Amino acid sequence: MDYIIQILPSILSGLKMTIGVFVLTLIGSVPLGILVSLALRSDIYLLKWVMNAYVWIMRGTPLLLQIVFVYYGLSLANIMTLPRFEAAVVTFILNYAAYFAEIFRGGIQSIPDGQYDGAKVLGLSKFQTMRKIILPQVFKIVMPSMGNEVVNLVKDSSLVYVIGLGDLMRAGNIAASRDVTLVPYLLVGLVYLVLIALATIIQRRTESKLNYYR
């Protein structure tokens, strides 16, 4: 117990970094995913092709490789140099936006055509139809799938170690290597379980609040 108290400050410092990446990724990737999903249904061929290529690349290559490319590759190519934290957040947003885009696209396609026709009869514009009728139903439909991605995001946040960020996993790895014990890993695993439990509780409460869209 004394040892746990001793390493707890470094673990909590890593937890702060993990939560920062997690929260900023959600804030950026969900709206971007909605926009990309709408672009995937666009009648503009070039826009649709570009968005399909973007989703294909983001989903078809490992997130770890994308982090390395954004942080090291862009700098070596003299395009731009991003700080470690910003590079990690940008990469996570772009990656998870692609997954959310496919989730939202499937949700939008599941809405019956009659609802679009009814909105048109009521004189609603395409924007009003999407905002007031389609998206509220889509959020209810895709919430379980989004919940799975949120859980994956909690665990994937540990990949930021590759560019030297002091996240939760890296803090545990440093303590375990220094003291030659598995206790830090057990503590890190417990923290991840708590984070995922909290995310699951929030997801289920959100689903229950959206039940009135049935």
mmCIF file with all atom_site columns, N, CA and C in Angstrom, residues 35-100:
data_model
loop_
_atom_site.group_PDB
_atom_site.id
_atom_site.type_symbol
_atom_site.label_atom_id
_atom_site.label_alt_id
_atom_site.label_comp_id
_atom_site.label_asym_id
_atom_site.label_entity_id
_atom_site.label_seq_id
_atom_site.pdbx_PDB_ins_code
_atom_site.Cartn_x
_atom_site.Cartn_y
_atom_site.Cartn_z
_atom_site.occupancy
_atom_site.B_iso_or_equiv
_atom_site.pdbx_formal_charge
_atom_site.auth_seq_id
_atom_site.auth_comp_id
_atom_site.auth_asym_id
_atom_site.auth_atom_id
_atom_site.pdbx_PDB_model_num
ATOM 1   N N  . LEU A 1 35  ? -20.221 15.467 -40.261 1.00 0.00 ? 35  LEU A N  1
ATOM 2   C CA . LEU A 1 35  ? -20.006 16.188 -41.523 1.00 0.00 ? 35  LEU A CA 1
ATOM 3   C C  . LEU A 1 35  ? -19.508 15.246 -42.615 1.00 0.00 ? 35  LEU A C  1
ATOM 4   N N  . VAL A 1 36  ? -18.591 14.356 -42.253 1.00 0.00 ? 36  VAL A N  1
ATOM 5   C CA . VAL A 1 36  ? -18.069 13.411 -43.249 1.00 0.00 ? 36  VAL A CA 1
ATOM 6   C C  . VAL A 1 36  ? -19.161 12.456 -43.700 1.00 0.00 ? 36  VAL A C  1
ATOM 7   N N  . SER A 1 37  ? -20.016 12.004 -42.774 1.00 0.00 ? 37  SER A N  1
ATOM 8   C CA . SER A 1 37  ? -21.100 11.093 -43.148 1.00 0.00 ? 37  SER A CA 1
ATOM 9   C C  . SER A 1 37  ? -22.063 11.754 -44.121 1.00 0.00 ? 37  SER A C  1
ATOM 10  N N  . LEU A 1 38  ? -22.324 13.050 -43.931 1.00 0.00 ? 38  LEU A N  1
ATOM 11  C CA . LEU A 1 38  ? -23.191 13.778 -44.859 1.00 0.00 ? 38  LEU A CA 1
ATOM 12  C C  . LEU A 1 38  ? -22.501 13.939 -46.210 1.00 0.00 ? 38  LEU A C  1
ATOM 13  N N  . ALA A 1 39  ? -21.182 14.172 -46.178 1.00 0.00 ? 39  ALA A N  1
ATOM 14  C CA . ALA A 1 39  ? -20.429 14.305 -47.434 1.00 0.00 ? 39  ALA A CA 1
ATOM 15  C C  . ALA A 1 39  ? -20.406 12.983 -48.202 1.00 0.00 ? 39  ALA A C  1
ATOM 16  N N  . LEU A 1 40  ? -20.392 11.869 -47.475 1.00 0.00 ? 40  LEU A N  1
ATOM 17  C CA . LEU A 1 40  ? -20.409 10.556 -48.129 1.00 0.00 ? 40  LEU A CA 1
ATOM 18  C C  . LEU A 1 40  ? -21.708 10.309 -48.880 1.00 0.00 ? 40  LEU A C  1
ATOM 19  N N  . ARG A 1 41  ? -22.761 11.026 -48.512 1.00 0.00 ? 41  ARG A N  1
ATOM 20  C CA . ARG A 1 41  ? -24.060 10.899 -49.189 1.00 0.00 ? 41  ARG A CA 1
ATOM 21  C C  . ARG A 1 41  ? -24.298 12.034 -50.178 1.00 0.00 ? 41  ARG A C  1
ATOM 22  N N  . SER A 1 42  ? -23.271 12.831 -50.400 1.00 0.00 ? 42  SER A N  1
ATOM 23  C CA . SER A 1 42  ? -23.410 13.979 -51.284 1.00 0.00 ? 42  SER A CA 1
ATOM 24  C C  . SER A 1 42  ? -23.567 13.554 -52.745 1.00 0.00 ? 42  SER A C  1
ATOM 25  N N  . ASP A 1 43  ? -24.227 14.417 -53.514 1.00 0.00 ? 43  ASP A N  1
ATOM 26  C CA . ASP A 1 43  ? -24.360 14.178 -54.954 1.00 0.00 ? 43  ASP A CA 1
ATOM 27  C C  . ASP A 1 43  ? -23.142 14.687 -55.721 1.00 0.00 ? 43  ASP A C  1
ATOM 28  N N  . ILE A 1 44  ? -22.249 15.392 -55.031 1.00 0.00 ? 44  ILE A N  1
ATOM 29  C CA . ILE A 1 44  ? -21.027 15.895 -55.675 1.00 0.00 ? 44  ILE A CA 1
ATOM 30  C C  . ILE A 1 44  ? -20.013 14.763 -55.714 1.00 0.00 ? 44  ILE A C  1
ATOM 31  N N  . TYR A 1 45  ? -19.696 14.274 -56.901 1.00 0.00 ? 45  TYR A N  1
ATOM 32  C CA . TYR A 1 45  ? -18.861 13.078 -57.043 1.00 0.00 ? 45  TYR A CA 1
ATOM 33  C C  . TYR A 1 45  ? -17.476 13.263 -56.448 1.00 0.00 ? 45  TYR A C  1
ATOM 34  N N  . LEU A 1 46  ? -16.841 14.405 -56.717 1.00 0.00 ? 46  LEU A N  1
ATOM 35  C CA . LEU A 1 46  ? -15.473 14.636 -56.242 1.00 0.00 ? 46  LEU A CA 1
ATOM 36  C C  . LEU A 1 46  ? -15.419 14.644 -54.713 1.00 0.00 ? 46  LEU A C  1
ATOM 37  N N  . LEU A 1 47  ? -16.376 15.341 -54.085 1.00 0.00 ? 47  LEU A N  1
ATOM 38  C CA . LEU A 1 47  ? -16.423 15.390 -52.627 1.00 0.00 ? 47  LEU A CA 1
ATOM 39  C C  . LEU A 1 47  ? -16.646 13.997 -52.051 1.00 0.00 ? 47  LEU A C  1
ATOM 40  N N  . LYS A 1 48  ? -17.551 13.259 -52.653 1.00 0.00 ? 48  LYS A N  1
ATOM 41  C CA . LYS A 1 48  ? -17.834 11.908 -52.173 1.00 0.00 ? 48  LYS A CA 1
ATOM 42  C C  . LYS A 1 48  ? -16.613 11.008 -52.322 1.00 0.00 ? 48  LYS A C  1
ATOM 43  N N  . TRP A 1 49  ? -15.895 11.158 -53.419 1.00 0.00 ? 49  TRP A N  1
ATOM 44  C CA . TRP A 1 49  ? -14.699 10.343 -53.668 1.00 0.00 ? 49  TRP A CA 1
ATOM 45  C C  . TRP A 1 49  ? -13.599 10.664 -52.660 1.00 0.00 ? 49  TRP A C  1
ATOM 46  N N  . VAL A 1 50  ? -13.397 11.950 -52.403 1.00 0.00 ? 50  VAL A N  1
ATOM 47  C CA . VAL A 1 50  ? -12.365 12.365 -51.437 1.00 0.00 ? 50  VAL A CA 1
ATOM 48  C C  . VAL A 1 50  ? -12.691 11.849 -50.043 1.00 0.00 ? 50  VAL A C  1
ATOM 49  N N  . MET A 1 51  ? -13.944 11.942 -49.634 1.00 0.00 ? 51  MET A N  1
ATOM 50  C CA . MET A 1 51  ? -14.335 11.472 -48.305 1.00 0.00 ? 51  MET A CA 1
ATOM 51  C C  . MET A 1 51  ? -14.215 9.957  -48.185 1.00 0.00 ? 51  MET A C  1
ATOM 52  N N  . ASN A 1 52  ? -14.556 9.242  -49.253 1.00 0.00 ? 52  ASN A N  1
ATOM 53  C CA . ASN A 1 52  ? -14.392 7.790  -49.239 1.00 0.00 ? 52  ASN A CA 1
ATOM 54  C C  . ASN A 1 52  ? -12.919 7.406  -49.129 1.00 0.00 ? 52  ASN A C  1
ATOM 55  N N  . ALA A 1 53  ? -12.057 8.152  -49.823 1.00 0.00 ? 53  ALA A N  1
ATOM 56  C CA . ALA A 1 53  ? -10.616 7.895  -49.743 1.00 0.00 ? 53  ALA A CA 1
ATOM 57  C C  . ALA A 1 53  ? -10.101 8.172  -48.334 1.00 0.00 ? 53  ALA A C  1
ATOM 58  N N  . TYR A 1 54  ? -10.585 9.250  -47.740 1.00 0.00 ? 54  TYR A N  1
ATOM 59  C CA . TYR A 1 54  ? -10.176 9.606  -46.371 1.00 0.00 ? 54  TYR A CA 1
ATOM 60  C C  . TYR A 1 54  ? -10.573 8.516  -45.383 1.00 0.00 ? 54  TYR A C  1
ATOM 61  N N  . VAL A 1 55  ? -11.821 8.057  -45.454 1.00 0.00 ? 55  VAL A N  1
ATOM 62  C CA . VAL A 1 55  ? -12.298 7.011  -44.552 1.00 0.00 ? 55  VAL A CA 1
ATOM 63  C C  . VAL A 1 55  ? -11.524 5.719  -44.781 1.00 0.00 ? 55  VAL A C  1
ATOM 64  N N  . TRP A 1 56  ? -11.251 5.392  -46.032 1.00 0.00 ? 56  TRP A N  1
ATOM 65  C CA . TRP A 1 56  ? -10.517 4.167  -46.362 1.00 0.00 ? 56  TRP A CA 1
ATOM 66  C C  . TRP A 1 56  ? -9.111  4.185  -45.768 1.00 0.00 ? 56  TRP A C  1
ATOM 67  N N  . ILE A 1 57  ? -8.434  5.328  -45.891 1.00 0.00 ? 57  ILE A N  1
ATOM 68  C CA . ILE A 1 57  ? -7.069  5.449  -45.366 1.00 0.00 ? 57  ILE A CA 1
ATOM 69  C C  . ILE A 1 57  ? -7.062  5.393  -43.835 1.00 0.00 ? 57  ILE A C  1
ATOM 70  N N  . MET A 1 58  ? -7.965  6.140  -43.207 1.00 0.00 ? 58  MET A N  1
ATOM 71  C CA . MET A 1 58  ? -7.992  6.182  -41.747 1.00 0.00 ? 58  MET A CA 1
ATOM 72  C C  . MET A 1 58  ? -8.357  4.834  -41.138 1.00 0.00 ? 58  MET A C  1
ATOM 73  N N  . ARG A 1 59  ? -9.269  4.118  -41.761 1.00 0.00 ? 59  ARG A N  1
ATOM 74  C CA . ARG A 1 59  ? -9.693  2.824  -41.224 1.00 0.00 ? 59  ARG A CA 1
ATOM 75  C C  . ARG A 1 59  ? -8.774  1.694  -41.657 1.00 0.00 ? 59  ARG A C  1
ATOM 76  N N  . GLY A 1 60  ? -8.023  1.908  -42.734 1.00 0.00 ? 60  GLY A N  1
ATOM 77  C CA . GLY A 1 60  ? -7.199  0.838  -43.296 1.00 0.00 ? 60  GLY A CA 1
ATOM 78  C C  . GLY A 1 60  ? -5.763  0.819  -42.814 1.00 0.00 ? 60  GLY A C  1
ATOM 79  N N  . THR A 1 61  ? -5.347  1.850  -42.090 1.00 0.00 ? 61  THR A N  1
ATOM 80  C CA . THR A 1 61  ? -3.975  1.885  -41.576 1.00 0.00 ? 61  THR A CA 1
ATOM 81  C C  . THR A 1 61  ? -4.009  1.943  -40.048 1.00 0.00 ? 61  THR A C  1
ATOM 82  N N  . PRO A 1 62  ? -2.997  1.372  -39.380 1.00 0.00 ? 62  PRO A N  1
ATOM 83  C CA . PRO A 1 62  ? -2.989  1.357  -37.906 1.00 0.00 ? 62  PRO A CA 1
ATOM 84  C C  . PRO A 1 62  ? -2.915  2.771  -37.322 1.00 0.00 ? 62  PRO A C  1
ATOM 85  N N  . LEU A 1 63  ? -3.601  2.972  -36.225 1.00 0.00 ? 63  LEU A N  1
ATOM 86  C CA . LEU A 1 63  ? -3.575  4.268  -35.546 1.00 0.00 ? 63  LEU A CA 1
ATOM 87  C C  . LEU A 1 63  ? -2.163  4.628  -35.104 1.00 0.00 ? 63  LEU A C  1
ATOM 88  N N  . LEU A 1 64  ? -1.405  3.631  -34.681 1.00 0.00 ? 64  LEU A N  1
ATOM 89  C CA . LEU A 1 64  ? -0.022  3.871  -34.258 1.00 0.00 ? 64  LEU A CA 1
ATOM 90  C C  . LEU A 1 64  ? 0.793   4.460  -35.399 1.00 0.00 ? 64  LEU A C  1
ATOM 91  N N  . LEU A 1 65  ? 0.625   3.921  -36.600 1.00 0.00 ? 65  LEU A N  1
ATOM 92  C CA . LEU A 1 65  ? 1.333   4.430  -37.773 1.00 0.00 ? 65  LEU A CA 1
ATOM 93  C C  . LEU A 1 65  ? 0.906   5.861  -38.088 1.00 0.00 ? 65  LEU A C  1
ATOM 94  N N  . GLN A 1 66  ? -0.366  6.150  -37.938 1.00 0.00 ? 66  GLN A N  1
ATOM 95  C CA . GLN A 1 66  ? -0.860  7.502  -38.202 1.00 0.00 ? 66  GLN A CA 1
ATOM 96  C C  . GLN A 1 66  ? -0.270  8.516  -37.235 1.00 0.00 ? 66  GLN A C  1
ATOM 97  N N  . ILE A 1 67  ? -0.142  8.135  -35.957 1.00 0.00 ? 67  ILE A N  1
ATOM 98  C CA . ILE A 1 67  ? 0.459   9.035  -34.969 1.00 0.00 ? 67  ILE A CA 1
ATOM 99  C C  . ILE A 1 67  ? 1.898   9.346  -35.345 1.00 0.00 ? 67  ILE A C  1
ATOM 100 N N  . VAL A 1 68  ? 2.644   8.310  -35.708 1.00 0.00 ? 68  VAL A N  1
ATOM 101 C CA . VAL A 1 68  ? 4.045   8.494  -36.108 1.00 0.00 ? 68  VAL A CA 1
ATOM 102 C C  . VAL A 1 68  ? 4.140   9.382  -37.339 1.00 0.00 ? 68  VAL A C  1
ATOM 103 N N  . PHE A 1 69  ? 3.248   9.172  -38.302 1.00 0.00 ? 69  PHE A N  1
ATOM 104 C CA . PHE A 1 69  ? 3.299   9.946  -39.537 1.00 0.00 ? 69  PHE A CA 1
ATOM 105 C C  . PHE A 1 69  ? 3.006   11.419 -39.274 1.00 0.00 ? 69  PHE A C  1
ATOM 106 N N  . VAL A 1 70  ? 1.967   11.701 -38.478 1.00 0.00 ? 70  VAL A N  1
ATOM 107 C CA . VAL A 1 70  ? 1.600   13.097 -38.225 1.00 0.00 ? 70  VAL A CA 1
ATOM 108 C C  . VAL A 1 70  ? 2.699   13.814 -37.456 1.00 0.00 ? 70  VAL A C  1
ATOM 109 N N  . TYR A 1 71  ? 3.271   13.148 -36.445 1.00 0.00 ? 71  TYR A N  1
ATOM 110 C CA . TYR A 1 71  ? 4.260   13.827 -35.610 1.00 0.00 ? 71  TYR A CA 1
ATOM 111 C C  . TYR A 1 71  ? 5.626   13.911 -36.285 1.00 0.00 ? 71  TYR A C  1
ATOM 112 N N  . TYR A 1 72  ? 6.103   12.786 -36.829 1.00 0.00 ? 72  TYR A N  1
ATOM 113 C CA . TYR A 1 72  ? 7.435   12.761 -37.437 1.00 0.00 ? 72  TYR A CA 1
ATOM 114 C C  . TYR A 1 72  ? 7.400   13.053 -38.930 1.00 0.00 ? 72  TYR A C  1
ATOM 115 N N  . GLY A 1 73  ? 6.432   12.437 -39.635 1.00 0.00 ? 73  GLY A N  1
ATOM 116 C CA . GLY A 1 73  ? 6.396   12.534 -41.092 1.00 0.00 ? 73  GLY A CA 1
ATOM 117 C C  . GLY A 1 73  ? 6.176   13.947 -41.608 1.00 0.00 ? 73  GLY A C  1
ATOM 118 N N  . LEU A 1 74  ? 5.208   14.658 -41.026 1.00 0.00 ? 74  LEU A N  1
ATOM 119 C CA . LEU A 1 74  ? 4.921   16.016 -41.479 1.00 0.00 ? 74  LEU A CA 1
ATOM 120 C C  . LEU A 1 74  ? 6.112   16.939 -41.242 1.00 0.00 ? 74  LEU A C  1
ATOM 121 N N  . SER A 1 75  ? 6.824   16.708 -40.142 1.00 0.00 ? 75  SER A N  1
ATOM 122 C CA . SER A 1 75  ? 8.010   17.530 -39.846 1.00 0.00 ? 75  SER A CA 1
ATOM 123 C C  . SER A 1 75  ? 9.137   17.237 -40.824 1.00 0.00 ? 75  SER A C  1
ATOM 124 N N  . LEU A 1 76  ? 9.383   15.943 -41.102 1.00 0.00 ? 76  LEU A N  1
ATOM 125 C CA . LEU A 1 76  ? 10.452  15.572 -42.030 1.00 0.00 ? 76  LEU A CA 1
ATOM 126 C C  . LEU A 1 76  ? 10.154  16.045 -43.444 1.00 0.00 ? 76  LEU A C  1
ATOM 127 N N  . ALA A 1 77  ? 8.849   16.112 -43.783 1.00 0.00 ? 77  ALA A N  1
ATOM 128 C CA . ALA A 1 77  ? 8.459   16.579 -45.122 1.00 0.00 ? 77  ALA A CA 1
ATOM 129 C C  . ALA A 1 77  ? 8.382   18.100 -45.196 1.00 0.00 ? 77  ALA A C  1
ATOM 130 N N  . ASN A 1 78  ? 8.738   18.773 -44.104 1.00 0.00 ? 78  ASN A N  1
ATOM 131 C CA . ASN A 1 78  ? 8.711   20.251 -44.042 1.00 0.00 ? 78  ASN A CA 1
ATOM 132 C C  . ASN A 1 78  ? 7.328   20.827 -44.323 1.00 0.00 ? 78  ASN A C  1
ATOM 133 N N  . ILE A 1 79  ? 6.290   20.080 -43.954 1.00 0.00 ? 79  ILE A N  1
ATOM 134 C CA . ILE A 1 79  ? 4.924   20.574 -44.112 1.00 0.00 ? 79  ILE A CA 1
ATOM 135 C C  . ILE A 1 79  ? 4.520   21.396 -42.902 1.00 0.00 ? 79  ILE A C  1
ATOM 136 N N  . MET A 1 80  ? 4.659   20.800 -41.713 1.00 0.00 ? 80  MET A N  1
ATOM 137 C CA . MET A 1 80  ? 4.413   21.521 -40.463 1.00 0.00 ? 80  MET A CA 1
ATOM 138 C C  . MET A 1 80  ? 5.002   20.706 -39.315 1.00 0.00 ? 80  MET A C  1
ATOM 139 N N  . THR A 1 81  ? 5.247   21.379 -38.217 1.00 0.00 ? 81  THR A N  1
ATOM 140 C CA . THR A 1 81  ? 5.754   20.704 -37.023 1.00 0.00 ? 81  THR A CA 1
ATOM 141 C C  . THR A 1 81  ? 4.773   20.933 -35.883 1.00 0.00 ? 81  THR A C  1
ATOM 142 N N  . LEU A 1 82  ? 4.151   19.859 -35.449 1.00 0.00 ? 82  LEU A N  1
ATOM 143 C CA . LEU A 1 82  ? 3.174   19.943 -34.363 1.00 0.00 ? 82  LEU A CA 1
ATOM 144 C C  . LEU A 1 82  ? 3.801   19.472 -33.061 1.00 0.00 ? 82  LEU A C  1
ATOM 145 N N  . PRO A 1 83  ? 3.493   20.133 -31.949 1.00 0.00 ? 83  PRO A N  1
ATOM 146 C CA . PRO A 1 83  ? 3.916   19.611 -30.636 1.00 0.00 ? 83  PRO A CA 1
ATOM 147 C C  . PRO A 1 83  ? 3.320   18.219 -30.407 1.00 0.00 ? 83  PRO A C  1
ATOM 148 N N  . ARG A 1 84  ? 3.904   17.486 -29.482 1.00 0.00 ? 84  ARG A N  1
ATOM 149 C CA . ARG A 1 84  ? 3.493   16.100 -29.253 1.00 0.00 ? 84  ARG A CA 1
ATOM 150 C C  . ARG A 1 84  ? 1.993   15.979 -28.949 1.00 0.00 ? 84  ARG A C  1
ATOM 151 N N  . PHE A 1 85  ? 1.525   16.761 -27.995 1.00 0.00 ? 85  PHE A N  1
ATOM 152 C CA . PHE A 1 85  ? 0.128   16.636 -27.593 1.00 0.00 ? 85  PHE A CA 1
ATOM 153 C C  . PHE A 1 85  ? -0.815  16.985 -28.738 1.00 0.00 ? 85  PHE A C  1
ATOM 154 N N  . GLU A 1 86  ? -0.547  18.085 -29.427 1.00 0.00 ? 86  GLU A N  1
ATOM 155 C CA . GLU A 1 86  ? -1.399  18.504 -30.545 1.00 0.00 ? 86  GLU A CA 1
ATOM 156 C C  . GLU A 1 86  ? -1.379  17.468 -31.670 1.00 0.00 ? 86  GLU A C  1
ATOM 157 N N  . ALA A 1 87  ? -0.203  16.881 -31.935 1.00 0.00 ? 87  ALA A N  1
ATOM 158 C CA . ALA A 1 87  ? -0.105  15.860 -32.986 1.00 0.00 ? 87  ALA A CA 1
ATOM 159 C C  . ALA A 1 87  ? -0.949  14.642 -32.623 1.00 0.00 ? 87  ALA A C  1
ATOM 160 N N  . ALA A 1 88  ? -0.899  14.242 -31.353 1.00 0.00 ? 88  ALA A N  1
ATOM 161 C CA . ALA A 1 88  ? -1.684  13.091 -30.917 1.00 0.00 ? 88  ALA A CA 1
ATOM 162 C C  . ALA A 1 88  ? -3.177  13.371 -31.039 1.00 0.00 ? 88  ALA A C  1
ATOM 163 N N  . VAL A 1 89  ? -3.626  14.537 -30.585 1.00 0.00 ? 89  VAL A N  1
ATOM 164 C CA . VAL A 1 89  ? -5.050  14.870 -30.620 1.00 0.00 ? 89  VAL A CA 1
ATOM 165 C C  . VAL A 1 89  ? -5.557  14.966 -32.055 1.00 0.00 ? 89  VAL A C  1
ATOM 166 N N  . VAL A 1 90  ? -4.797  15.617 -32.922 1.00 0.00 ? 90  VAL A N  1
ATOM 167 C CA . VAL A 1 90  ? -5.198  15.740 -34.334 1.00 0.00 ? 90  VAL A CA 1
ATOM 168 C C  . VAL A 1 90  ? -5.334  14.359 -34.967 1.00 0.00 ? 90  VAL A C  1
ATOM 169 N N  . THR A 1 91  ? -4.372  13.479 -34.695 1.00 0.00 ? 91  THR A N  1
ATOM 170 C CA . THR A 1 91  ? -4.416  12.136 -35.271 1.00 0.00 ? 91  THR A CA 1
ATOM 171 C C  . THR A 1 91  ? -5.624  11.358 -34.769 1.00 0.00 ? 91  THR A C  1
ATOM 172 N N  . PHE A 1 92  ? -5.873  11.428 -33.472 1.00 0.00 ? 92  PHE A N  1
ATOM 173 C CA . PHE A 1 92  ? -7.015  10.716 -32.907 1.00 0.00 ? 92  PHE A CA 1
ATOM 174 C C  . PHE A 1 92  ? -8.331  11.247 -33.462 1.00 0.00 ? 92  PHE A C  1
ATOM 175 N N  . ILE A 1 93  ? -8.443  12.552 -33.606 1.00 0.00 ? 93  ILE A N  1
ATOM 176 C CA . ILE A 1 93  ? -9.672  13.132 -34.159 1.00 0.00 ? 93  ILE A CA 1
ATOM 177 C C  . ILE A 1 93  ? -9.904  12.653 -35.581 1.00 0.00 ? 93  ILE A C  1
ATOM 178 N N  . LEU A 1 94  ? -8.872  12.703 -36.409 1.00 0.00 ? 94  LEU A N  1
ATOM 179 C CA . LEU A 1 94  ? -9.008  12.278 -37.804 1.00 0.00 ? 94  LEU A CA 1
ATOM 180 C C  . LEU A 1 94  ? -9.340  10.796 -37.896 1.00 0.00 ? 94  LEU A C  1
ATOM 181 N N  . ASN A 1 95  ? -8.717  9.989  -37.039 1.00 0.00 ? 95  ASN A N  1
ATOM 182 C CA . ASN A 1 95  ? -8.958  8.545  -37.076 1.00 0.00 ? 95  ASN A CA 1
ATOM 183 C C  . ASN A 1 95  ? -10.371 8.207  -36.622 1.00 0.00 ? 95  ASN A C  1
ATOM 184 N N  . TYR A 1 96  ? -10.776 8.728  -35.489 1.00 0.00 ? 96  TYR A N  1
ATOM 185 C CA . TYR A 1 96  ? -12.088 8.367  -34.951 1.00 0.00 ? 96  TYR A CA 1
ATOM 186 C C  . TYR A 1 96  ? -13.223 9.030  -35.716 1.00 0.00 ? 96  TYR A C  1
ATOM 187 N N  . ALA A 1 97  ? -12.966 10.174 -36.343 1.00 0.00 ? 97  ALA A N  1
ATOM 188 C CA . ALA A 1 97  ? -13.993 10.792 -37.183 1.00 0.00 ? 97  ALA A CA 1
ATOM 189 C C  . ALA A 1 97  ? -14.362 9.876  -38.344 1.00 0.00 ? 97  ALA A C  1
ATOM 190 N N  . ALA A 1 98  ? -13.373 9.158  -38.878 1.00 0.00 ? 98  ALA A N  1
ATOM 191 C CA . ALA A 1 98  ? -13.644 8.231  -39.979 1.00 0.00 ? 98  ALA A CA 1
ATOM 192 C C  . ALA A 1 98  ? -14.559 7.097  -39.520 1.00 0.00 ? 98  ALA A C  1
ATOM 193 N N  . TYR A 1 99  ? -14.307 6.566  -38.329 1.00 0.00 ? 99  TYR A N  1
ATOM 194 C CA . TYR A 1 99  ? -15.161 5.495  -37.807 1.00 0.00 ? 99  TYR A CA 1
ATOM 195 C C  . TYR A 1 99  ? -16.562 6.011  -37.479 1.00 0.00 ? 99  TYR A C  1
ATOM 196 N N  . PHE A 1 100 ? -16.625 7.180  -36.860 1.00 0.00 ? 100 PHE A N  1
ATOM 197 C CA . PHE A 1 100 ? -17.935 7.757  -36.544 1.00 0.00 ? 100 PHE A CA 1
ATOM 198 C C  . PHE A 1 100 ? -18.708 8.085  -37.824 1.00 0.00 ? 100 PHE A C  1
#
